[in-house]
GROMACS .gro file of C-alpha atoms in nm:
model
  324
    1MET     CA    1   1.321  -0.640  -1.991
    2PRO     CA    2   1.584  -0.536  -2.249
    3LYS     CA    3   1.911  -0.419  -2.102
    4THR     CA    4   2.086  -0.095  -2.187
    5SER     CA    5   2.401  -0.121  -2.394
    6SER     CA    6   2.615  -0.020  -2.095
    7ASP     CA    7   2.493  -0.329  -1.901
    8VAL     CA    8   2.583  -0.579  -2.171
    9ARG     CA    9   2.911  -0.762  -2.213
   10ARG     CA   10   2.968  -0.915  -2.557
   11LEU     CA   11   3.195  -1.216  -2.598
   12THR     CA   12   3.329  -1.344  -2.929
   13LEU     CA   13   3.452  -1.703  -2.912
   14ASN     CA   14   3.562  -1.933  -3.193
   15GLY     CA   15   3.780  -2.228  -3.285
   16PRO     CA   16   3.863  -2.479  -3.560
   17THR     CA   17   3.657  -2.790  -3.628
   18MET     CA   18   3.534  -3.010  -3.915
   19GLY     CA   19   3.755  -2.835  -4.170
   20THR     CA   20   3.604  -2.496  -4.087
   21ARG     CA   21   3.542  -2.291  -3.770
   22TRP     CA   22   3.273  -2.264  -3.506
   23SER     CA   23   3.185  -1.928  -3.352
   24ALA     CA   24   2.975  -1.794  -3.068
   25LEU     CA   25   2.871  -1.432  -3.023
   26VAL     CA   26   2.743  -1.419  -2.666
   27GLU     CA   27   2.579  -1.132  -2.478
   28THR     CA   28   2.546  -1.130  -2.100
   29THR     CA   29   2.513  -0.895  -1.808
   30ASP     CA   30   2.679  -1.142  -1.570
   31ALA     CA   31   3.039  -1.237  -1.505
   32VAL     CA   32   3.156  -1.528  -1.722
   33GLU     CA   33   3.462  -1.749  -1.701
   34VAL     CA   34   3.558  -1.702  -2.064
   35ALA     CA   35   3.826  -1.973  -2.073
   36ASP     CA   36   3.588  -2.231  -1.926
   37LEU     CA   37   3.314  -2.137  -2.172
   38GLN     CA   38   3.554  -2.152  -2.467
   39GLN     CA   39   3.669  -2.499  -2.360
   40ALA     CA   40   3.314  -2.627  -2.308
   41LEU     CA   41   3.199  -2.503  -2.650
   42ALA     CA   42   3.505  -2.649  -2.823
   43GLU     CA   43   3.455  -2.985  -2.652
   44ALA     CA   44   3.087  -2.996  -2.751
   45VAL     CA   45   3.174  -2.944  -3.117
   46HIS     CA   46   3.470  -3.183  -3.109
   47GLN     CA   47   3.253  -3.454  -2.954
   48VAL     CA   48   3.021  -3.436  -3.254
   49ASP     CA   49   3.320  -3.454  -3.487
   50ARG     CA   50   3.472  -3.750  -3.300
   51GLN     CA   51   3.147  -3.943  -3.322
   52MET     CA   52   3.019  -3.848  -3.669
   53SER     CA   53   3.316  -3.763  -3.892
   54PRO     CA   54   3.366  -3.989  -4.195
   55TRP     CA   55   3.732  -3.877  -4.198
   56LEU     CA   56   3.820  -4.013  -3.853
   57PRO     CA   57   3.877  -4.391  -3.875
   58ASP     CA   58   3.773  -4.449  -3.514
   59SER     CA   59   3.457  -4.236  -3.521
   60GLU     CA   60   3.133  -4.402  -3.412
   61LEU     CA   61   3.003  -4.341  -3.765
   62ASN     CA   62   3.286  -4.542  -3.919
   63ARG     CA   63   3.247  -4.815  -3.658
   64LEU     CA   64   2.885  -4.845  -3.768
   65ASN     CA   65   2.986  -4.841  -4.136
   66ARG     CA   66   3.233  -5.126  -4.074
   67THR     CA   67   2.989  -5.336  -3.873
   68PRO     CA   68   2.847  -5.624  -4.081
   69PRO     CA   69   2.472  -5.628  -4.151
   70GLY     CA   70   2.275  -5.823  -3.893
   71THR     CA   71   2.498  -5.718  -3.602
   72TRP     CA   72   2.382  -5.483  -3.327
   73LEU     CA   73   2.628  -5.207  -3.233
   74ASP     CA   74   2.615  -5.004  -2.912
   75LEU     CA   75   2.631  -4.630  -2.983
   76PRO     CA   76   2.639  -4.308  -2.775
   77PRO     CA   77   2.311  -4.117  -2.736
   78GLU     CA   78   2.435  -3.819  -2.939
   79ILE     CA   79   2.488  -4.007  -3.266
   80LEU     CA   80   2.168  -4.205  -3.209
   81GLU     CA   81   1.980  -3.875  -3.179
   82VAL     CA   82   2.126  -3.755  -3.509
   83LEU     CA   83   2.060  -4.088  -3.682
   84ALA     CA   84   1.699  -4.085  -3.563
   85CYS     CA   85   1.645  -3.734  -3.701
   86ALA     CA   86   1.824  -3.824  -4.026
   87LEU     CA   87   1.605  -4.130  -4.080
   88GLU     CA   88   1.290  -3.931  -3.998
   89ILE     CA   89   1.373  -3.665  -4.258
   90ASN     CA   90   1.486  -3.935  -4.503
   91ARG     CA   91   1.135  -4.081  -4.479
   92ARG     CA   92   0.942  -3.753  -4.473
   93SER     CA   93   1.135  -3.612  -4.768
   94GLN     CA   94   1.073  -3.932  -4.968
   95GLY     CA   95   1.446  -3.991  -4.999
   96ALA     CA   96   1.555  -3.640  -5.095
   97PHE     CA   97   1.762  -3.631  -4.777
   98ASP     CA   98   1.944  -3.962  -4.748
   99PRO     CA   99   2.222  -4.030  -4.495
  100GLY     CA  100   2.302  -4.361  -4.666
  101LEU     CA  101   2.499  -4.226  -4.963
  102GLY     CA  102   2.852  -4.250  -4.828
  103ASP     CA  103   2.955  -4.478  -5.115
  104LEU     CA  104   2.847  -4.217  -5.372
  105VAL     CA  105   3.014  -3.933  -5.183
  106ASP     CA  106   3.341  -4.128  -5.178
  107ALA     CA  107   3.314  -4.238  -5.541
  108TRP     CA  108   3.283  -3.878  -5.661
  109GLY     CA  109   3.585  -3.765  -5.456
  110PHE     CA  110   3.404  -3.569  -5.185
  111GLY     CA  111   3.471  -3.815  -4.901
  112PRO     CA  112   3.780  -3.949  -4.727
  113ALA     CA  113   3.844  -4.234  -4.972
  114ARG     CA  114   3.972  -4.024  -5.265
  115HIS     CA  115   4.013  -3.665  -5.382
  116GLU     CA  116   3.883  -3.702  -5.737
  117PRO     CA  117   3.610  -3.903  -5.912
  118ASP     CA  118   3.677  -4.271  -5.975
  119ALA     CA  119   3.484  -4.407  -6.273
  120ALA     CA  120   3.478  -4.768  -6.150
  121ALA     CA  121   3.367  -4.665  -5.800
  122ILE     CA  122   3.099  -4.441  -5.949
  123ARG     CA  123   2.961  -4.730  -6.157
  124ARG     CA  124   2.956  -4.960  -5.853
  125ALA     CA  125   2.782  -4.699  -5.639
  126ALA     CA  126   2.531  -4.615  -5.914
  127GLN     CA  127   2.442  -4.982  -5.961
  128ALA     CA  128   2.401  -5.047  -5.588
  129GLY     CA  129   2.056  -5.089  -5.442
  130SER     CA  130   1.860  -4.772  -5.375
  131THR     CA  131   1.673  -4.887  -5.065
  132PRO     CA  132   1.635  -4.579  -4.844
  133ALA     CA  133   1.834  -4.566  -4.523
  134TYR     CA  134   1.522  -4.561  -4.304
  135GLU     CA  135   1.436  -4.908  -4.436
  136THR     CA  136   1.791  -5.041  -4.393
  137LEU     CA  137   1.900  -4.903  -4.055
  138GLU     CA  138   1.712  -4.990  -3.736
  139LEU     CA  139   1.764  -4.800  -3.412
  140ASP     CA  140   1.692  -4.926  -3.062
  141MET     CA  141   1.696  -4.597  -2.873
  142ALA     CA  142   1.610  -4.751  -2.537
  143ALA     CA  143   1.899  -4.996  -2.556
  144GLY     CA  144   2.135  -4.746  -2.722
  145ARG     CA  145   2.218  -4.952  -3.029
  146ALA     CA  146   2.173  -4.980  -3.406
  147ILE     CA  147   2.165  -5.257  -3.665
  148LYS     CA  148   2.193  -5.258  -4.044
  149HIS     CA  149   1.976  -5.504  -4.231
  150ALA     CA  150   2.176  -5.466  -4.554
  151PRO     CA  151   2.508  -5.312  -4.657
  152LEU     CA  152   2.497  -4.938  -4.590
  153GLN     CA  153   2.763  -4.667  -4.583
  154LEU     CA  154   2.637  -4.371  -4.384
  155ASP     CA  155   2.741  -4.008  -4.425
  156LEU     CA  156   2.609  -3.750  -4.177
  157CYS     CA  157   2.773  -3.442  -4.329
  158GLY     CA  158   2.431  -3.303  -4.424
  159ILE     CA  159   2.315  -3.288  -4.062
  160ALA     CA  160   2.608  -3.315  -3.818
  161LYS     CA  161   2.718  -2.952  -3.839
  162GLY     CA  162   2.368  -2.835  -3.758
  163TYR     CA  163   2.361  -3.072  -3.462
  164ALA     CA  164   2.697  -2.935  -3.342
  165VAL     CA  165   2.542  -2.588  -3.334
  166ASP     CA  166   2.255  -2.725  -3.123
  167ARG     CA  167   2.507  -2.878  -2.882
  168MET     CA  168   2.672  -2.538  -2.850
  169ALA     CA  169   2.333  -2.391  -2.760
  170LEU     CA  170   2.295  -2.656  -2.490
  171VAL     CA  171   2.635  -2.562  -2.343
  172LEU     CA  172   2.537  -2.197  -2.322
  173ARG     CA  173   2.212  -2.277  -2.147
  174GLN     CA  174   2.400  -2.496  -1.901
  175HIS     CA  175   2.615  -2.190  -1.825
  176GLY     CA  176   2.306  -1.975  -1.770
  177LEU     CA  177   2.351  -1.779  -2.094
  178ASP     CA  178   2.038  -1.700  -2.297
  179HIS     CA  179   2.143  -1.449  -2.563
  180ALA     CA  180   2.379  -1.566  -2.837
  181LEU     CA  181   2.433  -1.622  -3.207
  182LEU     CA  182   2.606  -1.954  -3.279
  183ALA     CA  183   2.753  -2.061  -3.612
  184LEU     CA  184   2.937  -2.343  -3.781
  185ASP     CA  185   2.996  -2.289  -4.151
  186GLY     CA  186   2.654  -2.212  -4.308
  187GLU     CA  187   2.450  -2.327  -4.007
  188LEU     CA  188   2.347  -2.074  -3.740
  189ARG     CA  189   2.125  -2.064  -3.434
  190ALA     CA  190   2.003  -1.765  -3.237
  191LEU     CA  191   1.940  -1.807  -2.867
  192ASN     CA  192   1.661  -1.558  -2.808
  193SER     CA  193   1.727  -1.200  -2.917
  194GLN     CA  194   2.016  -0.972  -2.834
  195CYS     CA  195   2.011  -0.846  -2.477
  196HIS     CA  196   1.867  -0.510  -2.579
  197GLY     CA  197   1.573  -0.684  -2.747
  198GLN     CA  198   1.675  -0.661  -3.112
  199PRO     CA  199   1.687  -0.980  -3.322
  200TRP     CA  200   2.015  -1.110  -3.456
  201ALA     CA  201   2.083  -1.005  -3.817
  202VAL     CA  202   2.215  -1.291  -4.034
  203ALA     CA  203   2.326  -1.265  -4.395
  204VAL     CA  204   2.206  -1.502  -4.665
  205GLU     CA  205   2.509  -1.546  -4.887
  206TYR     CA  206   2.504  -1.462  -5.255
  207PRO     CA  207   2.578  -1.792  -5.434
  208GLN     CA  208   2.896  -1.687  -5.606
  209ASP     CA  209   3.217  -1.880  -5.663
  210GLY     CA  210   3.539  -1.752  -5.514
  211ARG     CA  211   3.416  -1.467  -5.295
  212ARG     CA  212   3.162  -1.397  -5.025
  213SER     CA  213   2.891  -1.132  -5.051
  214THR     CA  214   2.544  -1.076  -4.907
  215HIS     CA  215   2.227  -1.149  -5.098
  216SER     CA  216   1.983  -1.055  -4.820
  217VAL     CA  217   1.953  -1.033  -4.442
  218VAL     CA  218   1.730  -1.238  -4.212
  219GLU     CA  219   1.649  -1.145  -3.852
  220LEU     CA  220   1.653  -1.432  -3.602
  221ASP     CA  221   1.507  -1.456  -3.254
  222ASN     CA  222   1.524  -1.803  -3.097
  223LEU     CA  223   1.545  -1.964  -3.440
  224SER     CA  224   1.792  -2.157  -3.657
  225ILE     CA  225   1.892  -2.108  -4.018
  226ALA     CA  226   2.089  -2.327  -4.260
  227THR     CA  227   2.184  -2.298  -4.626
  228SER     CA  228   2.274  -2.569  -4.878
  229GLY     CA  229   2.410  -2.485  -5.222
  230ASP     CA  230   2.634  -2.586  -5.509
  231TYR     CA  231   2.878  -2.295  -5.504
  232ARG     CA  232   3.127  -2.384  -5.228
  233ARG     CA  233   3.211  -2.753  -5.279
  234PHE     CA  234   3.195  -2.876  -5.636
  235LEU     CA  235   3.397  -3.024  -5.920
  236GLN     CA  236   3.424  -2.858  -6.259
  237LEU     CA  237   3.429  -3.127  -6.530
  238GLY     CA  238   3.452  -2.936  -6.857
  239ASP     CA  239   3.138  -2.721  -6.876
  240ILE     CA  240   2.960  -2.924  -6.608
  241ARG     CA  241   2.953  -2.827  -6.242
  242VAL     CA  242   2.933  -3.137  -6.022
  243ALA     CA  243   2.788  -3.056  -5.680
  244HIS     CA  244   2.905  -3.239  -5.365
  245THR     CA  245   2.544  -3.315  -5.265
  246MET     CA  246   2.419  -3.654  -5.383
  247ASP     CA  247   2.074  -3.743  -5.515
  248SER     CA  248   1.970  -4.090  -5.398
  249ARG     CA  249   1.695  -4.114  -5.658
  250HIS     CA  250   1.942  -4.088  -5.948
  251ARG     CA  251   2.244  -4.228  -5.760
  252ALA     CA  252   2.445  -3.927  -5.883
  253PRO     CA  253   2.534  -3.570  -5.783
  254VAL     CA  254   2.235  -3.338  -5.775
  255ARG     CA  255   2.179  -3.142  -6.097
  256ASN     CA  256   1.910  -2.874  -6.112
  257ASP     CA  257   1.876  -2.497  -6.135
  258ILE     CA  258   1.898  -2.436  -5.759
  259ALA     CA  259   2.201  -2.232  -5.654
  260SER     CA  260   2.108  -2.244  -5.284
  261VAL     CA  261   1.825  -2.314  -5.041
  262THR     CA  262   1.798  -2.149  -4.700
  263VAL     CA  263   1.570  -2.299  -4.435
  264LEU     CA  264   1.442  -2.177  -4.098
  265ALA     CA  265   1.365  -2.423  -3.816
  266PRO     CA  266   1.352  -2.426  -3.436
  267ASP     CA  267   1.672  -2.635  -3.416
  268CYS     CA  268   1.975  -2.624  -3.642
  269MET     CA  269   1.994  -3.000  -3.698
  270ARG     CA  270   1.661  -2.999  -3.881
  271ALA     CA  271   1.732  -2.675  -4.064
  272ASP     CA  272   2.055  -2.831  -4.193
  273ALA     CA  273   1.894  -3.154  -4.312
  274TRP     CA  274   1.588  -2.990  -4.467
  275ALA     CA  275   1.806  -2.744  -4.659
  276THR     CA  276   1.980  -3.043  -4.817
  277ALA     CA  277   1.648  -3.217  -4.885
  278LEU     CA  278   1.505  -2.913  -5.064
  279LEU     CA  279   1.823  -2.866  -5.267
  280VAL     CA  280   1.802  -3.225  -5.389
  281SER     CA  281   1.426  -3.206  -5.452
  282GLY     CA  282   1.468  -2.950  -5.728
  283SER     CA  283   1.137  -2.844  -5.881
  284ASP     CA  284   0.947  -3.062  -5.631
  285GLY     CA  285   1.100  -2.880  -5.334
  286MET     CA  286   0.840  -2.608  -5.296
  287ALA     CA  287   0.552  -2.856  -5.278
  288LEU     CA  288   0.750  -3.061  -5.025
  289ALA     CA  289   0.822  -2.754  -4.814
  290GLN     CA  290   0.456  -2.651  -4.824
  291ARG     CA  291   0.348  -2.997  -4.706
  292MET     CA  292   0.602  -2.990  -4.423
  293GLY     CA  293   0.526  -2.630  -4.324
  294ILE     CA  294   0.887  -2.524  -4.388
  295GLU     CA  295   0.993  -2.163  -4.434
  296ALA     CA  296   1.252  -2.154  -4.711
  297LEU     CA  297   1.426  -1.929  -4.961
  298TRP     CA  298   1.539  -2.059  -5.302
  299LEU     CA  299   1.796  -1.881  -5.517
  300LEU     CA  300   1.754  -2.018  -5.870
  301ARG     CA  301   1.975  -1.989  -6.178
  302ARG     CA  302   1.745  -1.926  -6.471
  303ASP     CA  303   1.841  -1.773  -6.806
  304ASN     CA  304   2.175  -1.657  -6.663
  305ARG     CA  305   1.992  -1.468  -6.392
  306LEU     CA  306   1.941  -1.531  -6.023
  307THR     CA  307   1.573  -1.556  -5.929
  308THR     CA  308   1.437  -1.554  -5.573
  309VAL     CA  309   1.144  -1.767  -5.455
  310GLY     CA  310   1.033  -1.791  -5.093
  311LEU     CA  311   0.787  -1.946  -4.849
  312GLY     CA  312   0.679  -1.825  -4.506
  313ARG     CA  313   0.860  -1.510  -4.398
  314PHE     CA  314   1.070  -1.545  -4.712
  315SER     CA  315   0.761  -1.501  -4.931
  316GLU     CA  316   0.811  -1.125  -4.914
  317ALA     CA  317   1.178  -1.153  -5.019
  318PRO     CA  318   1.274  -0.933  -5.316
  319ALA     CA  319   1.178  -1.121  -5.630
  320SER     CA  320   1.364  -0.902  -5.880
  321PRO     CA  321   1.632  -1.110  -6.052
  322ALA     CA  322   2.001  -1.029  -6.027
  323LYS     CA  323   2.290  -1.144  -6.241
  324ALA     CA  324   2.408  -1.496  -6.154
   0.00000   0.00000   0.00000
């Protein structure tokens, strides 16, 4: 039964991680040890960063990247869970989402190796084999280990933040908390509704350089949302915008008319990865989303206008174009 506003205590918790910030808006009618909850949420997010960051030399991800092909490596269950999901979506998206593009990410200056494009590194990465990660990396979940069957540099930036949000949700449930809105960058997850029964209102950002504004609002109840786009991290090379998201099929940064894609899913890890997959898929993305039963919102740059296209609950989104 929904609680009255006088019964509800609202907590706002946040902290730094992964070059951005995590946040938790929690509603409860019970007493909560705020300091303990803050510490538990921070540790959950930092654990994901310690295991999956390409910028930390001793992360489990970089240990796997340094391990020679043909050698089994023991890994913690958390990164194995993320790798399994990444390989599944890699396969189901026919390579549109590919966690095996760390060499390309680095070559274009978006990874830890360099801060600007390197022409020689780009040529090497472009000429490398394009075997999808799901055919190159083998996981033994029961034994807690992984093996590469060919050289492979993994990058989990397209899925790890979403997973960190899911880990925050797990922490809240372990503390007996069932009403919250959790966020890390553009990935969010709603635990149920607000205590008084109303869904959580979440803004879909207008894809605009240099400032933040709202394009539309989505209501969430026990659902996750993630957005991928080309307007936050990119390089401007003359008149060409180079997005930080890589396209495995062309071994180059993605180039299409999609400004952003927003995806709904039960968990944030899958919302995060599928948003990337649909961004990379370009004009094929809607057919892919329809096959996978994905609810998604595309904001497209066409004729210097911003056009809206949606599936599922987004199909009733305003379709009138706005200036891009």
